[in-house]
């Protein structure tokens, strides 16, 4: 139900979000239909040798831009927090643009803080929550960043050694970014503006600027 409500909000229209085509409810079970020509999920693509370095970075950059939008776009309200970011929940189209779906755990914006309700016990999916988080601790954009960085870690693959688009000088840079984003103290992590700026400075982005131009 939350997913249907979220995707019907005009203020959250973004190319990185699935476009809702229709939905139905039968026996308290909801089903949604997306208007999207999918290519594959990131979870499937990361294991393929033909998923090239520049394509992986484009997915990472576009996804960081989406999170930045969700965290700052709804002025006067709490930012939208997805809470269950996973490579399984990110579809990629034929132009290597990521599309996020599955908002069953979303909070913020028009939605109440679900941690305040006893029947809501969801705080994130496996590999998404930071280790020190507890049920009584407040969820925030800083913690959302950990989930996003875990997704970026999943883009690493041994095929880079034979990838002509791989820029060796980018490796230490993106490694530092990943480590900053999973810093133990939330206050020491960069915000999404910083993450986007860092990714845009990578050599592979400048080399393939035409395909990285923001929509």
Coordinates of C-alpha atoms in Angstrom, one line a residue:
X1 CA 0.0 0.0 0.0
X2 CA 2.8 2.4 0.9
X3 CA 4.5 1.8 -2.4
X4 CA 1.3 2.7 -4.3
X5 CA 0.8 5.9 -2.3
X6 CA 4.5 6.9 -2.7
X7 CA 4.6 6.4 -6.5
X8 CA 1.4 8.4 -7.0
X9 CA 3.0 11.5 -5.4
X10 CA 3.8 14.2 -8.0
X11 CA 6.6 15.6 -5.9
X12 CA 8.6 12.4 -6.2
X13 CA 8.7 12.1 -9.9
X14 CA 12.2 11.1 -10.8
X15 CA 13.8 9.1 -13.7
X16 CA 15.4 6.8 -11.1
X17 CA 12.0 5.6 -9.7
X18 CA 9.7 3.1 -11.3
X19 CA 6.7 4.6 -13.0
X20 CA 3.5 3.1 -11.7
X21 CA 1.2 1.9 -14.4
X22 CA -1.5 0.3 -12.3
X23 CA -2.3 -1.7 -9.2
X24 CA -4.9 -4.0 -7.7
X25 CA -5.8 -5.5 -4.3
X26 CA -7.4 -8.9 -3.7
X27 CA -7.8 -10.7 -0.4
X28 CA -5.6 -8.0 1.2
X29 CA -2.8 -8.8 -1.2
X30 CA -1.5 -5.9 -3.3
X31 CA 0.0 -6.1 -6.8
X32 CA 1.6 -3.3 -8.8
X33 CA 2.4 -3.0 -12.5
X34 CA 5.3 -0.8 -13.6
X35 CA 5.7 1.0 -16.9
X36 CA 9.2 0.0 -17.6
X37 CA 11.2 -2.0 -20.1
X38 CA 13.6 -3.8 -17.9
X39 CA 17.0 -5.3 -18.9
X40 CA 18.1 -6.9 -15.6
X41 CA 18.6 -6.4 -11.9
X42 CA 21.9 -5.2 -10.5
X43 CA 22.1 -8.4 -8.4
X44 CA 22.2 -10.4 -11.6
X45 CA 24.5 -8.1 -13.6
X46 CA 27.3 -7.8 -11.0
X47 CA 28.3 -11.4 -11.6
X48 CA 28.6 -11.0 -15.4
X49 CA 31.9 -10.4 -17.1
X50 CA 30.3 -8.1 -19.7
X51 CA 29.0 -5.6 -17.1
X52 CA 31.8 -3.1 -17.7
X53 CA 33.4 -0.7 -15.3
X54 CA 31.9 2.5 -16.9
X55 CA 28.4 0.8 -16.8
X56 CA 28.8 0.0 -13.1
X57 CA 29.9 3.5 -12.3
X58 CA 27.0 5.0 -14.2
X59 CA 24.6 2.9 -12.2
X60 CA 26.3 3.9 -9.0
X61 CA 26.3 7.6 -9.9
X62 CA 22.6 7.6 -11.0
X63 CA 21.6 5.8 -7.9
X64 CA 23.5 8.3 -5.6
X65 CA 21.7 11.1 -7.5
X66 CA 18.3 9.4 -6.8
X67 CA 19.1 9.1 -3.0
X68 CA 20.1 12.7 -2.9
X69 CA 16.8 13.7 -4.5
X70 CA 14.8 11.6 -2.0
X71 CA 16.7 13.0 1.0
X72 CA 16.3 16.7 0.1
X73 CA 13.4 17.2 -2.3
X74 CA 10.5 17.3 0.1
X75 CA 11.1 20.7 1.8
X76 CA 9.5 21.1 5.2
X77 CA 9.1 17.4 5.7
X78 CA 11.4 14.6 6.8
X79 CA 13.4 13.0 4.0
X80 CA 12.2 9.8 2.4
X81 CA 14.2 6.9 3.7
X82 CA 14.0 3.6 1.7
X83 CA 15.5 1.4 4.4
X84 CA 15.8 -1.8 2.3
X85 CA 18.2 -0.8 -0.4
X86 CA 19.5 -3.9 -2.2
X87 CA 21.0 -4.8 -5.5
X88 CA 17.9 -7.1 -5.9
X89 CA 15.6 -4.0 -5.8
X90 CA 17.4 -2.1 -8.6
X91 CA 16.4 -2.7 -12.2
X92 CA 18.6 -1.5 -15.0
X93 CA 17.4 -0.4 -18.4
X94 CA 19.2 -0.8 -21.8
X95 CA 21.0 2.5 -21.3
X96 CA 22.3 1.5 -17.9
X97 CA 20.0 3.7 -15.9
X98 CA 19.0 2.2 -12.6
X99 CA 15.3 2.1 -11.5
X100 CA 14.5 1.6 -7.8
X101 CA 11.5 -0.4 -6.8
X102 CA 10.1 -2.1 -3.6
X103 CA 9.2 0.6 -1.1
X104 CA 7.5 -1.6 1.4
X105 CA 9.7 -0.3 4.2
X106 CA 9.7 3.4 3.3
X107 CA 9.4 6.1 5.9
X108 CA 9.7 9.9 6.0
X109 CA 7.9 12.5 3.9
X110 CA 4.2 11.8 3.9
X111 CA 4.7 8.6 5.9
X112 CA 4.9 8.4 9.7
X113 CA 8.0 7.2 11.5
X114 CA 7.3 3.5 11.6
X115 CA 9.7 2.9 14.5
X116 CA 7.2 4.6 16.8
X117 CA 4.6 1.8 16.2
X118 CA 4.8 -1.5 18.1
X119 CA 3.5 -3.5 15.1
X120 CA 6.3 -2.2 12.9
X121 CA 9.4 -4.1 13.5
X122 CA 11.2 -3.6 10.2
X123 CA 14.5 -1.7 10.3
X124 CA 16.2 -2.8 7.1
X125 CA 17.2 -5.9 5.1
X126 CA 20.2 -8.1 5.5
X127 CA 23.4 -6.3 4.4
X128 CA 21.7 -3.0 4.6
X129 CA 21.6 -2.0 8.3
X130 CA 24.8 -0.8 9.9
X131 CA 26.1 -3.3 12.5
X132 CA 25.7 -1.0 15.6
X133 CA 22.2 0.0 14.8
X134 CA 19.6 -1.1 17.4
X135 CA 15.8 -1.0 17.3
X136 CA 15.6 1.9 19.6
X137 CA 18.0 4.1 17.7
X138 CA 16.7 6.8 15.4
X139 CA 17.0 6.1 11.7
X140 CA 18.6 8.8 9.5
X141 CA 20.1 9.8 6.2
X142 CA 23.5 8.9 7.5
X143 CA 22.4 5.4 8.1
X144 CA 20.7 5.2 4.7
X145 CA 24.1 6.0 3.2
X146 CA 25.5 2.7 4.6
X147 CA 22.9 0.8 2.6
X148 CA 23.8 2.7 -0.5
X149 CA 27.5 2.0 0.0
X150 CA 26.9 -1.7 0.5
X151 CA 25.2 -1.6 -2.9
X152 CA 28.3 0.0 -4.4
X153 CA 30.5 -2.6 -2.8
X154 CA 28.5 -5.2 -4.7
X155 CA 29.6 -3.6 -8.0
X156 CA 33.2 -4.8 -7.5
X157 CA 34.2 -7.8 -9.7
X158 CA 37.3 -9.6 -10.8
X159 CA 36.5 -8.9 -14.5
X160 CA 38.0 -5.4 -14.2
X161 CA 41.5 -6.8 -14.9
X162 CA 40.4 -7.3 -18.6
X163 CA 38.0 -4.4 -18.8
X164 CA 39.3 -1.7 -21.3
X165 CA 37.1 0.9 -19.6
X166 CA 38.6 0.3 -16.2
X167 CA 40.7 3.3 -14.9
X168 CA 43.3 2.1 -12.4
X169 CA 43.6 5.6 -10.9
X170 CA 39.9 5.5 -10.0
X171 CA 40.3 2.4 -7.8
X172 CA 41.9 4.0 -4.7
X173 CA 39.5 7.0 -5.1
X174 CA 36.3 4.9 -5.0
X175 CA 37.8 2.7 -2.3
X176 CA 38.3 5.8 -0.1
X177 CA 34.8 6.9 -0.8
X178 CA 33.3 3.5 0.2
X179 CA 35.3 3.5 3.4
X180 CA 34.2 7.1 4.3
X181 CA 30.5 6.1 3.7
X182 CA 30.7 3.2 6.1
X183 CA 32.5 5.1 8.8
X184 CA 31.6 3.9 12.3
X185 CA 30.4 7.4 13.3
X186 CA 27.6 8.8 11.2
X187 CA 28.8 12.3 11.6
X188 CA 32.0 11.4 9.8
X189 CA 30.3 10.1 6.7
X190 CA 29.8 12.4 3.6
X191 CA 26.3 13.5 2.6
X192 CA 24.8 12.5 -0.8
X193 CA 26.0 15.8 -2.4
X194 CA 29.6 14.8 -1.5
X195 CA 29.1 11.3 -2.8
X196 CA 27.7 12.5 -6.1
X197 CA 30.5 15.1 -6.5
X198 CA 33.1 12.4 -5.7
X199 CA 31.7 10.0 -8.3
X200 CA 31.5 12.7 -10.9
X201 CA 35.2 13.4 -10.5
X202 CA 36.2 9.8 -11.4
X203 CA 38.3 9.5 -14.6
X204 CA 35.9 7.0 -16.1
X205 CA 33.1 9.6 -15.9
X206 CA 35.2 12.2 -17.7
X207 CA 36.4 9.7 -20.3
X208 CA 32.8 8.6 -21.1
X209 CA 31.2 12.0 -20.4
X210 CA 28.6 11.6 -23.2
X211 CA 26.9 8.7 -21.5
X212 CA 27.2 10.2 -18.1
X213 CA 25.5 13.5 -18.9
X214 CA 22.7 14.0 -16.3
X215 CA 19.2 13.6 -17.6

